[in-house]
PDB file of C-alpha atoms in Angstrom:
ATOM      1  CA  MET E   7    -154.113 165.257 171.095  1.00 46.00           C
ATOM      2  CA  LYS E   8    -153.562 164.931 174.845  1.00 45.00           C
ATOM      3  CA  LYS E   9    -154.818 168.501 175.268  1.00 44.00           C
ATOM      4  CA  LEU E  10    -157.987 167.633 173.353  1.00 42.00           C
ATOM      5  CA  ILE E  11    -158.557 164.548 175.533  1.00 43.00           C
ATOM      6  CA  SER E  12    -158.080 166.637 178.692  1.00 43.00           C
ATOM      7  CA  ILE E  13    -160.576 169.259 177.518  1.00 41.00           C
ATOM      8  CA  THR E  14    -163.077 166.523 176.625  1.00 40.00           C
ATOM      9  CA  ALA E  15    -162.627 164.882 180.018  1.00 40.00           C
ATOM     10  CA  LEU E  16    -163.188 168.179 181.798  1.00 37.00           C
ATOM     11  CA  PHE E  17    -166.305 168.807 179.719  1.00 37.00           C
ATOM     12  CA  VAL E  18    -167.719 165.371 180.595  1.00 38.00           C
ATOM     13  CA  LEU E  19    -166.940 165.983 184.278  1.00 37.00           C
ATOM     14  CA  PHE E  20    -168.702 169.352 184.061  1.00 36.00           C
ATOM     15  CA  LEU E  21    -171.831 167.774 182.564  1.00 35.00           C
ATOM     16  CA  THR E  22    -171.772 165.043 185.208  1.00 37.00           C
ATOM     17  CA  CYS E  23    -171.647 167.643 187.994  1.00 38.00           C
ATOM     18  CA  ILE E  24    -174.601 169.471 186.466  1.00 34.00           C
ATOM     19  CA  GLN E  25    -176.612 166.249 186.272  1.00 37.00           C
ATOM     20  CA  ILE E  26    -175.795 165.334 189.880  1.00 32.00           C
ATOM     21  CA  HIS E  27    -176.741 168.823 191.056  1.00 35.00           C
ATOM     22  CA  SER E  28    -179.995 168.719 189.069  1.00 33.00           C
ATOM     23  CA  ALA E  29    -180.880 165.278 190.449  1.00 32.00           C
ATOM     24  CA  SER E  30    -180.104 166.439 193.977  1.00 33.00           C
ATOM     25  CA  ALA E  31    -182.256 169.555 193.550  1.00 35.00           C
ATOM     26  CA  ALA E  32    -185.118 167.450 192.187  1.00 35.00           C
ATOM     27  CA  SER E  33    -184.884 164.967 195.054  1.00 36.00           C
ATOM     28  CA  ASN E  34    -184.976 167.791 197.586  1.00 53.00           C
ATOM     29  CA  SER E  35    -188.002 169.501 196.021  1.00 77.00           C
ATOM     30  CA  LEU E  36    -191.090 169.723 198.208  1.00 85.00           C
ATOM     31  CA  ASN E  37    -194.778 169.779 197.430  1.00 90.00           C
ATOM     32  CA  LEU E  38    -197.260 171.695 199.514  1.00 92.00           C
ATOM     33  CA  ASN E  39    -200.853 170.727 200.232  1.00 93.00           C
ATOM     34  CA  ILE E  40    -202.978 173.207 202.168  1.00 93.00           C
ATOM     35  CA  ASP E  41    -206.461 172.226 203.307  1.00 92.00           C
ATOM     36  CA  GLY E  42    -206.661 169.543 200.640  1.00 91.00           C
ATOM     37  CA  ARG E  43    -205.365 171.660 197.749  1.00 91.00           C
ATOM     38  CA  ASN E  44    -201.996 171.205 196.087  1.00 91.00           C
ATOM     39  CA  VAL E  45    -200.392 174.644 196.115  1.00 91.00           C
ATOM     40  CA  THR E  46    -197.628 175.752 193.750  1.00 89.00           C
ATOM     41  CA  GLY E  47    -195.345 178.776 193.665  1.00 87.00           C
ATOM     42  CA  GLU E  48    -194.775 178.988 197.429  1.00 87.00           C
ATOM     43  CA  ASN E  49    -191.213 177.589 197.319  1.00 86.00           C
ATOM     44  CA  PRO E  50    -191.043 175.757 200.679  1.00 88.00           C
ATOM     45  CA  LYS E  51    -187.541 175.010 201.972  1.00 88.00           C
ATOM     46  CA  ILE E  52    -186.003 172.558 204.439  1.00 87.00           C
ATOM     47  CA  ILE E  53    -183.509 174.288 206.737  1.00 87.00           C
ATOM     48  CA  ASP E  54    -181.788 172.327 209.511  1.00 85.00           C
ATOM     49  CA  GLY E  55    -184.445 169.623 209.192  1.00 86.00           C
ATOM     50  CA  THR E  56    -187.331 172.109 209.507  1.00 89.00           C
ATOM     51  CA  THR E  57    -189.783 173.022 206.736  1.00 90.00           C
ATOM     52  CA  PHE E  58    -189.991 176.778 206.158  1.00 91.00           C
ATOM     53  CA  VAL E  59    -192.483 178.683 203.992  1.00 92.00           C
ATOM     54  CA  PRO E  60    -192.948 182.370 203.119  1.00 91.00           C
ATOM     55  CA  ILE E  61    -195.243 184.126 205.583  1.00 88.00           C
ATOM     56  CA  ARG E  62    -197.831 184.677 202.823  1.00 89.00           C
ATOM     57  CA  THR E  63    -198.277 180.885 202.616  1.00 91.00           C
ATOM     58  CA  VAL E  64    -199.696 180.737 206.140  1.00 90.00           C
ATOM     59  CA  SER E  65    -202.584 183.023 205.187  1.00 90.00           C
ATOM     60  CA  LEU E  66    -203.832 180.366 202.729  1.00 91.00           C
ATOM     61  CA  LEU E  67    -205.183 178.408 205.706  1.00 90.00           C
ATOM     62  CA  PRO E  68    -208.833 179.235 206.475  1.00 89.00           C
ATOM     63  CA  ASN E  69    -209.211 181.803 209.280  1.00 89.00           C
ATOM     64  CA  PHE E  70    -205.423 182.277 209.545  1.00 92.00           C
ATOM     65  CA  PHE E  71    -204.323 185.908 209.351  1.00 93.00           C
ATOM     66  CA  VAL E  72    -200.746 187.193 209.122  1.00 94.00           C
ATOM     67  CA  ASN E  73    -199.348 190.562 210.196  1.00 93.00           C
ATOM     68  CA  TRP E  74    -195.786 191.767 209.534  1.00 92.00           C
ATOM     69  CA  ASN E  75    -194.168 194.540 211.581  1.00 93.00           C
ATOM     70  CA  ASN E  76    -191.236 195.742 209.511  1.00 92.00           C
ATOM     71  CA  THR E  77    -189.857 197.914 212.319  1.00 94.00           C
ATOM     72  CA  THR E  78    -189.489 195.097 214.844  1.00 94.00           C
ATOM     73  CA  LYS E  79    -189.233 192.331 212.220  1.00 93.00           C
ATOM     74  CA  THR E  80    -192.075 190.529 214.002  1.00 94.00           C
ATOM     75  CA  VAL E  81    -194.506 188.069 212.404  1.00 93.00           C
ATOM     76  CA  THR E  82    -197.903 187.663 214.096  1.00 95.00           C
ATOM     77  CA  VAL E  83    -200.163 184.806 212.990  1.00 94.00           C
ATOM     78  CA  THR E  84    -203.709 184.522 214.326  1.00 94.00           C
ATOM     79  CA  ASN E  85    -206.183 181.656 214.040  1.00 92.00           C
ATOM     80  CA  GLN E  86    -209.394 183.606 214.433  1.00 88.00           C
ATOM     81  CA  SER E  87    -211.631 180.554 214.676  1.00 84.00           C
ATOM     82  CA  GLU E  88    -209.669 179.297 217.720  1.00 82.00           C
ATOM     83  CA  ASN E  89    -208.735 182.766 219.040  1.00 86.00           C
ATOM     84  CA  LYS E  90    -205.043 181.823 219.219  1.00 91.00           C
ATOM     85  CA  LYS E  91    -201.971 183.870 218.334  1.00 93.00           C
ATOM     86  CA  VAL E  92    -198.295 183.220 217.610  1.00 95.00           C
ATOM     87  CA  GLU E  93    -195.563 185.874 217.484  1.00 95.00           C
ATOM     88  CA  LEU E  94    -192.088 185.277 216.023  1.00 94.00           C
ATOM     89  CA  VAL E  95    -189.153 187.615 215.509  1.00 95.00           C
ATOM     90  CA  VAL E  96    -186.650 187.241 212.680  1.00 94.00           C
ATOM     91  CA  GLY E  97    -183.400 185.719 213.955  1.00 94.00           C
ATOM     92  CA  GLN E  98    -184.739 184.814 217.395  1.00 93.00           C
ATOM     93  CA  LYS E  99    -185.303 181.274 218.684  1.00 92.00           C
ATOM     94  CA  VAL E 100    -187.944 182.341 221.192  1.00 93.00           C
ATOM     95  CA  ALA E 101    -191.556 182.651 220.020  1.00 93.00           C
ATOM     96  CA  THR E 102    -194.690 183.641 221.924  1.00 94.00           C
ATOM     97  CA  VAL E 103    -197.789 181.424 221.793  1.00 94.00           C
ATOM     98  CA  ASP E 104    -200.809 182.993 223.483  1.00 92.00           C
ATOM     99  CA  GLY E 105    -198.509 184.997 225.737  1.00 90.00           C
ATOM    100  CA  LYS E 106    -196.249 182.067 226.683  1.00 93.00           C
ATOM    101  CA  GLN E 107    -192.664 181.841 225.484  1.00 94.00           C
ATOM    102  CA  VAL E 108    -191.649 178.788 223.472  1.00 92.00           C
ATOM    103  CA  THR E 109    -188.179 177.886 222.186  1.00 93.00           C
ATOM    104  CA  LEU E 110    -187.802 177.141 218.468  1.00 90.00           C
ATOM    105  CA  SER E 111    -185.327 174.644 217.044  1.00 89.00           C
ATOM    106  CA  THR E 112    -184.406 177.194 214.376  1.00 89.00           C
ATOM    107  CA  PRO E 113    -185.432 180.859 214.053  1.00 92.00           C
ATOM    108  CA  VAL E 114    -187.435 182.756 211.448  1.00 92.00           C
ATOM    109  CA  ARG E 115    -185.269 183.585 208.420  1.00 91.00           C
ATOM    110  CA  LEU E 116    -185.115 186.528 206.045  1.00 89.00           C
ATOM    111  CA  MET E 117    -183.960 185.234 202.643  1.00 89.00           C
ATOM    112  CA  SER E 118    -183.787 187.263 199.424  1.00 86.00           C
ATOM    113  CA  GLY E 119    -186.197 189.808 200.832  1.00 87.00           C
ATOM    114  CA  THR E 120    -188.753 187.154 201.883  1.00 90.00           C
ATOM    115  CA  THR E 121    -189.534 186.166 205.462  1.00 91.00           C
ATOM    116  CA  TYR E 122    -189.636 182.386 205.991  1.00 93.00           C
ATOM    117  CA  VAL E 123    -191.376 180.854 208.993  1.00 93.00           C
ATOM    118  CA  PRO E 124    -191.376 177.273 210.424  1.00 92.00           C
ATOM    119  CA  PHE E 125    -194.605 175.819 209.032  1.00 91.00           C
ATOM    120  CA  ARG E 126    -195.142 172.889 211.402  1.00 91.00           C
ATOM    121  CA  PHE E 127    -194.559 175.001 214.511  1.00 92.00           C
ATOM    122  CA  ILE E 128    -197.080 177.624 213.434  1.00 92.00           C
ATOM    123  CA  GLY E 129    -199.645 175.065 212.319  1.00 91.00           C
ATOM    124  CA  GLU E 130    -199.506 172.938 215.457  1.00 91.00           C
ATOM    125  CA  SER E 131    -199.375 175.979 217.764  1.00 92.00           C
ATOM    126  CA  LEU E 132    -202.610 177.213 216.192  1.00 90.00           C
ATOM    127  CA  ASP E 133    -204.393 173.838 216.231  1.00 89.00           C
ATOM    128  CA  ALA E 134    -203.893 172.899 212.586  1.00 91.00           C
ATOM    129  CA  GLU E 135    -202.881 169.367 211.601  1.00 92.00           C
ATOM    130  CA  VAL E 136    -199.471 168.929 209.947  1.00 90.00           C
ATOM    131  CA  SER E 137    -198.281 165.762 208.200  1.00 89.00           C
ATOM    132  CA  TRP E 138    -195.531 164.603 205.880  1.00 88.00           C
ATOM    133  CA  ASP E 139    -196.319 162.284 202.948  1.00 88.00           C
ATOM    134  CA  GLN E 140    -193.141 160.543 201.840  1.00 86.00           C
ATOM    135  CA  PRO E 141    -194.350 158.988 198.523  1.00 85.00           C
ATOM    136  CA  THR E 142    -195.306 162.403 197.108  1.00 87.00           C
ATOM    137  CA  LYS E 143    -192.786 164.416 199.184  1.00 88.00           C
ATOM    138  CA  SER E 144    -195.611 166.635 200.357  1.00 90.00           C
ATOM    139  CA  VAL E 145    -195.965 168.825 203.412  1.00 90.00           C
ATOM    140  CA  VAL E 146    -199.663 168.619 204.321  1.00 93.00           C
ATOM    141  CA  ILE E 147    -201.389 171.113 206.600  1.00 93.00           C
ATOM    142  CA  TYR E 148    -205.095 171.554 207.224  1.00 93.00           C
ATOM    143  CA  THR E 149    -207.570 172.878 209.755  1.00 90.00           C
ATOM    144  CA  THR E 150    -210.148 170.762 211.536  1.00 89.00           C
ATOM    145  CA  ASP E 151    -213.627 171.312 212.944  1.00 90.00           C
ATOM    146  CA  GLU E 152    -213.940 169.788 216.404  1.00 90.00           C
ATOM    147  CA  LYS E 153    -217.746 169.668 216.158  1.00 94.00           C
ATOM    148  CA  VAL E 154    -217.446 167.573 213.004  1.00 96.00           C
ATOM    149  CA  MET E 155    -214.878 165.317 214.687  1.00 96.00           C
ATOM    150  CA  THR E 156    -217.146 164.831 217.700  1.00 96.00           C
ATOM    151  CA  ALA E 157    -219.973 163.828 215.354  1.00 97.00           C
ATOM    152  CA  TYR E 158    -217.648 161.481 213.466  1.00 97.00           C
ATOM    153  CA  GLU E 159    -216.749 159.674 216.694  1.00 97.00           C
ATOM    154  CA  SER E 160    -220.434 159.096 217.479  1.00 96.00           C
ATOM    155  CA  GLN E 161    -221.645 155.500 217.744  1.00 95.00           C
ATOM    156  CA  ASN E 162    -224.650 156.484 215.635  1.00 96.00           C
ATOM    157  CA  LEU E 163    -223.691 155.323 212.146  1.00 97.00           C
ATOM    158  CA  VAL E 164    -225.753 157.941 210.291  1.00 97.00           C
ATOM    159  CA  THR E 165    -224.212 160.743 212.362  1.00 97.00           C
ATOM    160  CA  SER E 166    -220.698 159.358 211.954  1.00 98.00           C
ATOM    161  CA  ARG E 167    -220.970 158.825 208.191  1.00 98.00           C
ATOM    162  CA  THR E 168    -222.479 162.266 207.657  1.00 98.00           C
ATOM    163  CA  ALA E 169    -219.528 163.795 209.531  1.00 98.00           C
ATOM    164  CA  ALA E 170    -217.002 161.689 207.581  1.00 98.00           C
ATOM    165  CA  LEU E 171    -218.200 163.298 204.356  1.00 97.00           C
ATOM    166  CA  LYS E 172    -217.697 166.757 205.907  1.00 97.00           C
ATOM    167  CA  LEU E 173    -214.068 166.199 206.887  1.00 96.00           C
ATOM    168  CA  THR E 174    -211.309 167.975 204.988  1.00 95.00           C
ATOM    169  CA  ARG E 175    -210.435 165.830 201.977  1.00 95.00           C
ATOM    170  CA  ILE E 176    -206.741 165.503 201.287  1.00 95.00           C
ATOM    171  CA  GLN E 177    -205.848 164.885 197.652  1.00 91.00           C
ATOM    172  CA  LEU E 178    -202.146 164.586 196.859  1.00 91.00           C
ATOM    173  CA  ASN E 179    -202.420 163.434 193.258  1.00 86.00           C
ATOM    174  CA  LYS E 180    -203.482 165.642 190.353  1.00 83.00           C
ATOM    175  CA  GLY E 181    -206.673 163.671 189.857  1.00 85.00           C
ATOM    176  CA  PHE E 182    -208.140 162.285 186.660  1.00 90.00           C
ATOM    177  CA  SER E 183    -210.379 164.211 184.277  1.00 85.00           C
ATOM    178  CA  THR E 184    -213.308 162.912 182.273  1.00 79.00           C
ATOM    179  CA  SER E 185    -215.514 164.028 179.421  1.00 75.00           C
ATOM    180  CA  ASP E 186    -218.544 162.210 180.846  1.00 76.00           C
ATOM    181  CA  GLU E 187    -221.354 164.579 181.774  1.00 76.00           C
ATOM    182  CA  GLY E 188    -222.720 162.581 184.676  1.00 72.00           C
ATOM    183  CA  HIS E 189    -226.087 163.048 186.350  1.00 81.00           C
ATOM    184  CA  SER E 190    -225.512 161.459 189.754  1.00 90.00           C
ATOM    185  CA  THR E 191    -222.921 160.916 192.477  1.00 95.00           C
ATOM    186  CA  GLY E 192    -222.587 157.682 194.426  1.00 97.00           C
ATOM    187  CA  TYR E 193    -221.362 157.255 198.016  1.00 98.00           C
ATOM    188  CA  TYR E 194    -220.450 153.795 199.331  1.00 98.00           C
ATOM    189  CA  PHE E 195    -219.582 152.859 202.926  1.00 98.00           C
ATOM    190  CA  PRO E 196    -218.458 149.347 203.929  1.00 97.00           C
ATOM    191  CA  THR E 197    -221.022 147.687 206.183  1.00 97.00           C
ATOM    192  CA  GLY E 198    -220.879 149.057 209.728  1.00 97.00           C
ATOM    193  CA  LYS E 199    -218.099 151.522 208.954  1.00 97.00           C
ATOM    194  CA  SER E 200    -217.629 155.261 208.562  1.00 98.00           C
ATOM    195  CA  ASN E 201    -213.804 155.380 208.437  1.00 97.00           C
ATOM    196  CA  GLN E 202    -213.582 154.620 204.717  1.00 97.00           C
ATOM    197  CA  PHE E 203    -215.768 155.368 201.716  1.00 98.00           C
ATOM    198  CA  PHE E 204    -215.924 155.457 197.926  1.00 97.00           C
ATOM    199  CA  ILE E 205    -217.274 158.297 195.797  1.00 97.00           C
ATOM    200  CA  THR E 206    -218.209 157.697 192.154  1.00 95.00           C
ATOM    201  CA  ASP E 207    -218.800 160.545 189.736  1.00 93.00           C
ATOM    202  CA  ARG E 208    -218.703 160.664 185.914  1.00 90.00           C
ATOM    203  CA  GLY E 209    -216.783 157.434 185.525  1.00 90.00           C
ATOM    204  CA  ILE E 210    -214.188 158.237 188.201  1.00 94.00           C
ATOM    205  CA  VAL E 211    -213.967 156.314 191.489  1.00 95.00           C
ATOM    206  CA  LYS E 212    -212.232 157.815 194.532  1.00 96.00           C
ATOM    207  CA  TYR E 213    -211.441 155.922 197.699  1.00 97.00           C
ATOM    208  CA  TYR E 214    -210.935 157.771 201.001  1.00 97.00           C
ATOM    209  CA  VAL E 215    -209.638 156.608 204.365  1.00 97.00           C
ATOM    210  CA  VAL E 216    -210.197 158.694 207.503  1.00 97.00           C
ATOM    211  CA  LYS E 217    -207.028 159.333 209.509  1.00 95.00           C
ATOM    212  CA  ASN E 218    -205.553 162.237 211.457  1.00 93.00           C
ATOM    213  CA  LYS E 219    -208.902 164.080 211.469  1.00 95.00           C
ATOM    214  CA  ALA E 220    -209.201 164.201 207.672  1.00 96.00           C
ATOM    215  CA  ALA E 221    -210.373 162.037 204.772  1.00 97.00           C
ATOM    216  CA  TRP E 222    -207.315 161.069 202.718  1.00 96.00           C
ATOM    217  CA  LYS E 223    -207.788 159.982 199.128  1.00 95.00           C
ATOM    218  CA  VAL E 224    -205.564 156.915 198.827  1.00 94.00           C
ATOM    219  CA  TRP E 225    -206.783 155.559 195.488  1.00 95.00           C
ATOM    220  CA  GLU E 226    -208.442 156.875 192.344  1.00 95.00           C
ATOM    221  CA  ALA E 227    -209.371 155.125 189.105  1.00 94.00           C
ATOM    222  CA  THR E 228    -211.235 155.732 185.851  1.00 92.00           C
ATOM    223  CA  GLN E 229    -213.820 153.177 184.781  1.00 86.00           C
ATOM    224  CA  GLY E 230    -212.647 150.917 181.959  1.00 81.00           C
ATOM    225  CA  ALA E 231    -214.316 148.318 179.792  1.00 75.00           C
ATOM    226  CA  SER E 232    -214.929 145.130 181.767  1.00 66.00           C
ATOM    227  CA  THR E 233    -212.826 142.241 180.475  1.00 63.00           C
ATOM    228  CA  THR E 234    -212.305 140.291 183.708  1.00 67.00           C
ATOM    229  CA  LYS E 235    -214.119 139.999 187.022  1.00 68.00           C
ATOM    230  CA  PRO E 236    -214.982 143.401 188.598  1.00 77.00           C
ATOM    231  CA  LEU E 237    -212.374 145.148 190.711  1.00 88.00           C
ATOM    232  CA  ILE E 238    -215.057 146.110 193.224  1.00 91.00           C
ATOM    233  CA  PRO E 239    -218.415 144.574 192.258  1.00 91.00           C
ATOM    234  CA  GLY E 240    -221.109 147.168 191.744  1.00 91.00           C
ATOM    235  CA  ILE E 241    -218.696 150.084 192.048  1.00 92.00           C
ATOM    236  CA  ILE E 242    -216.015 149.674 189.370  1.00 91.00           C
ATOM    237  CA  GLU E 243    -215.677 146.882 186.817  1.00 87.00           C
ATOM    238  CA  SER E 244    -212.120 147.549 185.621  1.00 87.00           C
ATOM    239  CA  ALA E 245    -209.767 150.522 185.461  1.00 87.00           C
ATOM    240  CA  ASP E 246    -208.197 152.336 182.516  1.00 87.00           C
ATOM    241  CA  GLN E 247    -206.075 154.475 184.845  1.00 90.00           C
ATOM    242  CA  GLU E 248    -205.444 154.303 188.548  1.00 91.00           C
ATOM    243  CA  TRP E 249    -203.389 156.082 191.183  1.00 91.00           C
ATOM    244  CA  GLY E 250    -202.412 155.039 194.708  1.00 91.00           C
ATOM    245  CA  THR E 251    -203.001 151.820 196.622  1.00 89.00           C
ATOM    246  CA  ARG E 252    -205.918 149.762 195.363  1.00 90.00           C
ATOM    247  CA  PRO E 253    -208.368 148.912 198.208  1.00 92.00           C
ATOM    248  CA  THR E 254    -208.593 145.298 199.307  1.00 87.00           C
ATOM    249  CA  TYR E 255    -212.045 145.396 200.955  1.00 88.00           C
ATOM    250  CA  LYS E 256    -214.291 142.696 199.464  1.00 86.00           C
ATOM    251  CA  GLY E 257    -217.380 142.957 201.681  1.00 92.00           C
ATOM    252  CA  ALA E 258    -220.844 144.464 201.361  1.00 96.00           C
ATOM    253  CA  PHE E 259    -221.707 148.195 201.283  1.00 97.00           C
ATOM    254  CA  SER E 260    -224.396 150.683 202.096  1.00 98.00           C
ATOM    255  CA  TYR E 261    -224.901 153.004 199.134  1.00 98.00           C
ATOM    256  CA  PHE E 262    -226.379 156.454 198.696  1.00 98.00           C
ATOM    257  CA  ALA E 263    -227.054 157.539 195.102  1.00 97.00           C
ATOM    258  CA  ASP E 264    -227.553 161.284 194.751  1.00 96.00           C
ATOM    259  CA  LEU E 265    -229.480 161.833 191.507  1.00 95.00           C
ATOM    260  CA  TRP E 266    -229.034 165.572 191.841  1.00 89.00           C
ATOM    261  CA  MET E 267    -230.459 166.465 188.423  1.00 88.00           C
ATOM    262  CA  GLU E 268    -233.722 164.840 189.500  1.00 92.00           C
ATOM    263  CA  ALA E 269    -233.454 166.128 193.094  1.00 92.00           C
ATOM    264  CA  LYS E 270    -233.746 162.502 194.202  1.00 96.00           C
ATOM    265  CA  LEU E 271    -231.764 160.307 196.598  1.00 97.00           C
ATOM    266  CA  ASN E 272    -231.880 156.504 196.467  1.00 97.00           C
ATOM    267  CA  TYR E 273    -230.211 154.362 199.110  1.00 98.00           C
ATOM    268  CA  GLY E 274    -229.813 150.738 200.044  1.00 97.00           C
ATOM    269  CA  LEU E 275    -227.434 147.777 200.165  1.00 98.00           C
ATOM    270  CA  LEU E 276    -224.795 146.479 197.760  1.00 97.00           C
ATOM    271  CA  ASP E 277    -223.828 142.834 198.280  1.00 96.00           C
ATOM    272  CA  THR E 278    -220.483 141.178 197.579  1.00 94.00           C
ATOM    273  CA  ALA E 279    -221.606 140.166 194.081  1.00 93.00           C
ATOM    274  CA  GLY E 280    -222.473 143.744 193.154  1.00 93.00           C
ATOM    275  CA  ASN E 281    -226.251 143.358 193.423  1.00 96.00           C
ATOM    276  CA  THR E 282    -228.165 146.331 194.815  1.00 96.00           C
ATOM    277  CA  LYS E 283    -231.216 146.299 197.043  1.00 97.00           C
ATOM    278  CA  GLN E 284    -232.856 149.692 197.341  1.00 97.00           C
ATOM    279  CA  VAL E 285    -234.435 150.228 200.742  1.00 97.00           C
ATOM    280  CA  GLY E 286    -235.535 153.830 200.455  1.00 96.00           C
ATOM    281  CA  SER E 287    -235.793 157.053 198.464  1.00 97.00           C
ATOM    282  CA  ASP E 288    -235.815 160.679 199.495  1.00 96.00           C
ATOM    283  CA  THR E 289    -235.478 164.204 198.188  1.00 95.00           C
ATOM    284  CA  SER E 290    -231.944 165.363 197.373  1.00 92.00           C
ATOM    285  CA  THR E 291    -231.115 168.926 198.383  1.00 90.00           C
ATOM    286  CA  PRO E 292    -228.004 170.843 197.218  1.00 89.00           C
ATOM    287  CA  GLY E 293    -225.426 170.815 200.012  1.00 88.00           C
ATOM    288  CA  GLY E 294    -227.560 168.556 202.183  1.00 92.00           C
ATOM    289  CA  SER E 295    -226.594 165.251 203.764  1.00 95.00           C
ATOM    290  CA  VAL E 296    -226.878 162.168 201.547  1.00 97.00           C
ATOM    291  CA  VAL E 297    -226.658 159.658 204.405  1.00 97.00           C
ATOM    292  CA  ARG E 298    -229.833 157.947 205.560  1.00 97.00           C
ATOM    293  CA  GLU E 299    -230.526 155.164 208.071  1.00 96.00           C
ATOM    294  CA  ILE E 300    -230.457 151.664 206.592  1.00 96.00           C
ATOM    295  CA  PRO E 301    -232.096 149.222 209.055  1.00 94.00           C
ATOM    296  CA  ALA E 302    -229.897 146.301 208.009  1.00 93.00           C
ATOM    297  CA  ASP E 303    -226.756 148.388 208.542  1.00 95.00           C
ATOM    298  CA  ASN E 304    -227.210 150.663 211.534  1.00 90.00           C
ATOM    299  CA  VAL E 305    -224.591 149.370 213.978  1.00 90.00           C
ATOM    300  CA  LYS E 306    -221.148 150.949 213.919  1.00 92.00           C
ATOM    301  CA  LYS E 307    -218.286 148.479 213.965  1.00 88.00           C
TER     302      LYS E 307
END
């Protein structure tokens, strides 16, 4: 009997260890977002506090090219759009950035036949933006266009809003799907602002905030049947599903409705009660800017 109890106790302890190990592995898992896309199968790792990825992962960035010299165990990464180059050698803490030597906190690793490189170091050395999102445990890396950023910083509201819609859009959630066909896309900017905007399409509302040279989607919802006062008058009545932090802005908007099936663009003002006042109409062109000047909202705040 005692022997049976001992075996049972050992078995329970064994299962407990497995559960703890599994929970630990899950908590240490990382997600990877490259240029706004959630990427799977790259198996990023944290080693000595540094995020490492296989060298093939780096080539997923636009205009980033990777070369591997098996003889010297040297990795060369080039950002062709910026004409910059980084060289790293497996096992060495000294890297070369555009001909200048830089000391790494931890060297390139060769693990199970795969070469792992420090992602943040490579990204920042080659002028990419690198961020960490704690809620989703995501390593985020993306390239930027300085011409677009210069336009975004303009005091001309049309120029700034047009650039905001061209920024890399970072989406860390899976996103909602819909069966609605949809025949138009709506763009809404708070009065006097270009650093935040809503996009409506086929019953889905997405809210973006501009930070760190990109447009980050911080909230998304699917339109539900209205049973109470609207969440955001004129944009979304109520939500069936939502993800992220619901926006708190309660002011007026400038709107741009792209009726792309009709090749038509309507634009105007949306007041705090959700009433629209169309001030103009234009031709909609595929890939063209949807932002137009609205006389009552042409001063950037």
